Each structure stands twice: as C-alpha cells, then as structure tokens.
PDB file of C-alpha atoms in Angstrom:
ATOM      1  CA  UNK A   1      44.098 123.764  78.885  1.00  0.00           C
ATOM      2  CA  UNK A   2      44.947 121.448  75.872  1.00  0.00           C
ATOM      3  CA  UNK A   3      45.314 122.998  72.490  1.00  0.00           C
ATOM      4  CA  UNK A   4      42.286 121.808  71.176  1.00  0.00           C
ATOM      5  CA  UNK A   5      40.209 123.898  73.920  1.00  0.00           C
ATOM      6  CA  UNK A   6      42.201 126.905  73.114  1.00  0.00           C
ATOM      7  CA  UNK A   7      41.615 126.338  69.145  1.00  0.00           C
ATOM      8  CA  UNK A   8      38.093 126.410  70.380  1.00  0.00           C
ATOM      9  CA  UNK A   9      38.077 129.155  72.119  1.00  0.00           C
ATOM     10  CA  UNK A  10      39.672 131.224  69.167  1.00  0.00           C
ATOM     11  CA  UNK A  11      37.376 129.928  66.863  1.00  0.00           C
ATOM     12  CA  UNK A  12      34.402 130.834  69.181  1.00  0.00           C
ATOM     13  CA  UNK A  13      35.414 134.627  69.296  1.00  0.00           C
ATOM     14  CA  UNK A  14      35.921 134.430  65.646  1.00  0.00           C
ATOM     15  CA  UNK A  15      32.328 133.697  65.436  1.00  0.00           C
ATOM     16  CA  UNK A  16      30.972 135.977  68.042  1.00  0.00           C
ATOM     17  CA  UNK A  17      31.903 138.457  65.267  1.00  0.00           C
ATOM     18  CA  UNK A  18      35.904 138.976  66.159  1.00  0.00           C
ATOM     19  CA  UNK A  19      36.582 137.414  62.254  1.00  0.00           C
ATOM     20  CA  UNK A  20      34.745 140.002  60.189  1.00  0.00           C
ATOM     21  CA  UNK A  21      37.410 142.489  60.760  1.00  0.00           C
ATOM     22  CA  UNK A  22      39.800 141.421  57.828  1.00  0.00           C
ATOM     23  CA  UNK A  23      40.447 138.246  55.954  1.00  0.00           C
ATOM     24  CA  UNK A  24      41.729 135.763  58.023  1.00  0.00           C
ATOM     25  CA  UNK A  25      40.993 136.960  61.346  1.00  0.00           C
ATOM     26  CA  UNK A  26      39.448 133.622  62.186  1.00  0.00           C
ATOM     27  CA  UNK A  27      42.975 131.858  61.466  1.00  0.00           C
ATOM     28  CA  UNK A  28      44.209 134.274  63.352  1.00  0.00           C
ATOM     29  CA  UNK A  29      42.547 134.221  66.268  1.00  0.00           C
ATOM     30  CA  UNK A  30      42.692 130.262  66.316  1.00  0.00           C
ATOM     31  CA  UNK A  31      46.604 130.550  65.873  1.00  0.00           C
ATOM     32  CA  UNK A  32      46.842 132.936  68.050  1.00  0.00           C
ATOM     33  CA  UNK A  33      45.252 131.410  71.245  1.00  0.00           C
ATOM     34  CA  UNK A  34      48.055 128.425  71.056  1.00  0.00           C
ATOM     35  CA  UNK A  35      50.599 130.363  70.174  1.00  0.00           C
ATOM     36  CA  UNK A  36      52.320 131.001  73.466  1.00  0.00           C
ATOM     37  CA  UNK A  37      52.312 126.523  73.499  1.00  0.00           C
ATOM     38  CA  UNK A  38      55.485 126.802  71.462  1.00  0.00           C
ATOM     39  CA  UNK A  39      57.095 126.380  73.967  1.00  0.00           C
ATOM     40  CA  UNK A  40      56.430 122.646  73.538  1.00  0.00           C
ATOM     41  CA  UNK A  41      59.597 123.205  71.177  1.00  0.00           C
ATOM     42  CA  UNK A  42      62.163 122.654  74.500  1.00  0.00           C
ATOM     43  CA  UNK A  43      61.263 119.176  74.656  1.00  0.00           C
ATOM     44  CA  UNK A  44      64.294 118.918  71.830  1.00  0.00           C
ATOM     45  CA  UNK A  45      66.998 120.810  74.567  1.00  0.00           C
ATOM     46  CA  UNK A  46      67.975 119.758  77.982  1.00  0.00           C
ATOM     47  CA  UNK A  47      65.957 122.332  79.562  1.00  0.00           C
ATOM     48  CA  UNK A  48      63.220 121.977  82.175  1.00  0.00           C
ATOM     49  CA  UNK A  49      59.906 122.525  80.261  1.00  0.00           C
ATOM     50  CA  UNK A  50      58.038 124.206  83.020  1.00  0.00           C
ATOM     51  CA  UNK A  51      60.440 126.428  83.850  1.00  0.00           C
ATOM     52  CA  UNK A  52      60.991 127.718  80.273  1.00  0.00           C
ATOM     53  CA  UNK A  53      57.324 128.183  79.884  1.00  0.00           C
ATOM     54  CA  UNK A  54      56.897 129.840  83.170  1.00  0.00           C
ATOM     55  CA  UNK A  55      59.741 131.978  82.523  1.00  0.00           C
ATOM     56  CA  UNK A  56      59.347 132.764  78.568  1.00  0.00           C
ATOM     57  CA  UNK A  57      56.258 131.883  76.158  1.00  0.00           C
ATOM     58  CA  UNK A  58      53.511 132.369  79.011  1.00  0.00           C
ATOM     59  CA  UNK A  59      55.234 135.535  80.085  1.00  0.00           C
ATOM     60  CA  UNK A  60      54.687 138.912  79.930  1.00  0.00           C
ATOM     61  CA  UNK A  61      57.214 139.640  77.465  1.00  0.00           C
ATOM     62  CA  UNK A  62      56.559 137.109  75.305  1.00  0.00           C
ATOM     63  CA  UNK A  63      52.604 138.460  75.254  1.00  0.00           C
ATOM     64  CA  UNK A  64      54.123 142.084  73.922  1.00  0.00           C
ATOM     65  CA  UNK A  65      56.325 140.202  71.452  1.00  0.00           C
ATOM     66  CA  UNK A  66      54.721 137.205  70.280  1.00  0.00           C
ATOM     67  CA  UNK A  67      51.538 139.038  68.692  1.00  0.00           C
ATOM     68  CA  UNK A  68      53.282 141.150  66.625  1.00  0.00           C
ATOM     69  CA  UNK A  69      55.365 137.838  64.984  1.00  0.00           C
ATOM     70  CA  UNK A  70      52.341 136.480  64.163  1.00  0.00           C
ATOM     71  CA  UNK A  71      50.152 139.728  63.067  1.00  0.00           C
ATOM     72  CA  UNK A  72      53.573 140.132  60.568  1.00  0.00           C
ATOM     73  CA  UNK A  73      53.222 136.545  59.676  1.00  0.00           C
ATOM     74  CA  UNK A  74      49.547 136.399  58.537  1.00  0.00           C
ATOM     75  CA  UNK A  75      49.755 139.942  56.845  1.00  0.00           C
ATOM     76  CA  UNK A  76      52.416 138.498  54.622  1.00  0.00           C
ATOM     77  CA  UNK A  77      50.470 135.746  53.567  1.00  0.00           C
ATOM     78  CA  UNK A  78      47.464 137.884  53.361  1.00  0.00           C
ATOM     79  CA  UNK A  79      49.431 139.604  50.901  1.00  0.00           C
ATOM     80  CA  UNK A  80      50.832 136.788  48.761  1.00  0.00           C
ATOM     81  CA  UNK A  81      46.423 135.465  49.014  1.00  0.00           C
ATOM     82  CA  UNK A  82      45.729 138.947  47.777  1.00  0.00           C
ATOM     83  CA  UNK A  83      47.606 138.757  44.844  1.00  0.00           C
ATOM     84  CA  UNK A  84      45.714 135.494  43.862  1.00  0.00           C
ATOM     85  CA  UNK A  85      42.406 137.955  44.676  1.00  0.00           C
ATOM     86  CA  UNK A  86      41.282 136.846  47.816  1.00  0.00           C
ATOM     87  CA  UNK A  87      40.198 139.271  50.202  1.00  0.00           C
ATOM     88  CA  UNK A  88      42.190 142.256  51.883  1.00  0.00           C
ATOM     89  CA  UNK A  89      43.933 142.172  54.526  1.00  0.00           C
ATOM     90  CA  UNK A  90      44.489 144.990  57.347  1.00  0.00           C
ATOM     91  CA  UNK A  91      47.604 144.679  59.792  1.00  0.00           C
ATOM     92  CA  UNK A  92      46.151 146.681  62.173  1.00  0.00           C
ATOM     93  CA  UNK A  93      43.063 144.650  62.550  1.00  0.00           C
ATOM     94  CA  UNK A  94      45.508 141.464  62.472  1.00  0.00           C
ATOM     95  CA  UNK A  95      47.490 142.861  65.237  1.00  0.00           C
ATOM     96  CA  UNK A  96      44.765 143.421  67.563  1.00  0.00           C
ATOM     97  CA  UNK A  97      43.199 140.204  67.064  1.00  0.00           C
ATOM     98  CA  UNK A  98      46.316 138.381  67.467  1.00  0.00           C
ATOM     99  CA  UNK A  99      47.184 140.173  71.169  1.00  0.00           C
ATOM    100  CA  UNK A 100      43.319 138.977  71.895  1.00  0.00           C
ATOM    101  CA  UNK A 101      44.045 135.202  70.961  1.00  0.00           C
ATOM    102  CA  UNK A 102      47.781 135.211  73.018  1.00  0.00           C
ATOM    103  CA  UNK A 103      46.056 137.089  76.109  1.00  0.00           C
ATOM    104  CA  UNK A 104      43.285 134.477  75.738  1.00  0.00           C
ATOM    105  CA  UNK A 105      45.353 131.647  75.861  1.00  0.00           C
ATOM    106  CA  UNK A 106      46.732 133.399  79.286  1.00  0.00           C
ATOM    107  CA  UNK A 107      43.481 133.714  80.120  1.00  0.00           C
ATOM    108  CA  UNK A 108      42.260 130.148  80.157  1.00  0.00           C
ATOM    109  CA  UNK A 109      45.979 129.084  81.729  1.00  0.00           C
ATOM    110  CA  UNK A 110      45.024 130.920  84.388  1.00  0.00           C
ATOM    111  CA  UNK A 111      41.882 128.667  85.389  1.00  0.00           C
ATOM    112  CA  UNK A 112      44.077 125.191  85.353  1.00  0.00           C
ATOM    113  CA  UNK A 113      46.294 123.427  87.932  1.00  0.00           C
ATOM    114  CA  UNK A 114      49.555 124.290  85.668  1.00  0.00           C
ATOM    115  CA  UNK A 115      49.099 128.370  86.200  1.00  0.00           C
ATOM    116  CA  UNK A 116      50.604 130.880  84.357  1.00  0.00           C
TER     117      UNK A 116
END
C-alpha cells in the first residue's frame, strides 16, 4: 500500500471513534500506520531495500518496539502542548493506539503483491 492509503486508513479509525481516547490520538494513529515505512531511510546505505524491510521495520520485532518509540514520542509533545493548555494526554491510551496503527499498516501489507 502507498503511504497515503495507510494515512487513510489511520485517519479512518480515528474517526470511527479510536481518537477520542486522549489528545492526539488521531495523529497518532495516522503516524502510526506508516511508521514501519521508515524503512524507506536505507535508500541512503548500500543495502538491499527489500531485504531490510522484510527483515526489520515490517517485522515482528520491530511491531513490539516501534509502538512504544512513538507512544514516548507523542506523550512528550503532549506534554510540552499541555503546558501551553491544550488537552491531556494519557500514555497508556497513546500506546495502545499506536500498536493499532503499526499492526494496521501490517495489516494492509499483507493484502499487496510486496507481502510482509
């Protein structure tokens, strides 16, 4: 799938009700369901881009690590926002919707020609 179908896709279960949870679950969600893409980052090395992807960013390790990055990220500028007095936000809730947006993106690989 292309990036902009999985941005969809994350912005579609943000509005199904998945965003109400804390402030910014809908960025969230959106970031996470292209998150395991960085793997687009290898085009600067000498290594073989499918094999990197198959092996690391679409893997099952990377779905148990890469959540918890971003759940850390968006909490800590949740944090710096809250200051300003936006809205709070709640890791927890961050963390779960960020493992929903990376397995999503796994998901949706699944049903193209590139696998996951």
């Amino acid at each position: 799938m292309d990036n902009l179908c999985h941005t969809l896709a994350g912005a579609a279960l943000g509005e199904a009700g998945l965003k109400r949870r804390t402030a910014l679950g809908a960025a969230t969600l959106m970031i996470a369901s292209n998150l395991p893409d960085i793997d687009v980052a290898v085009f600067a090395t000498d290594t073989l881009a499918v094999s990197f992807r198959r092996g690391w960013t679409h893997g099952v390790v990377a779905q148990l690590a890469l959540p918890p990055l971003l759940a850390l990220a968006m909490f800590s500028w949740g944090r710096v926002r809250q200051r300003r007095g936006h809205a709070v936000v709640r890791l927890d809730a961050l963390l779960l919707l960020s493992y929903v947006g990376t397995w999503l993106h796994i998901v949706m690989d699944w049903l193209n020609s590139y696998g996951i």
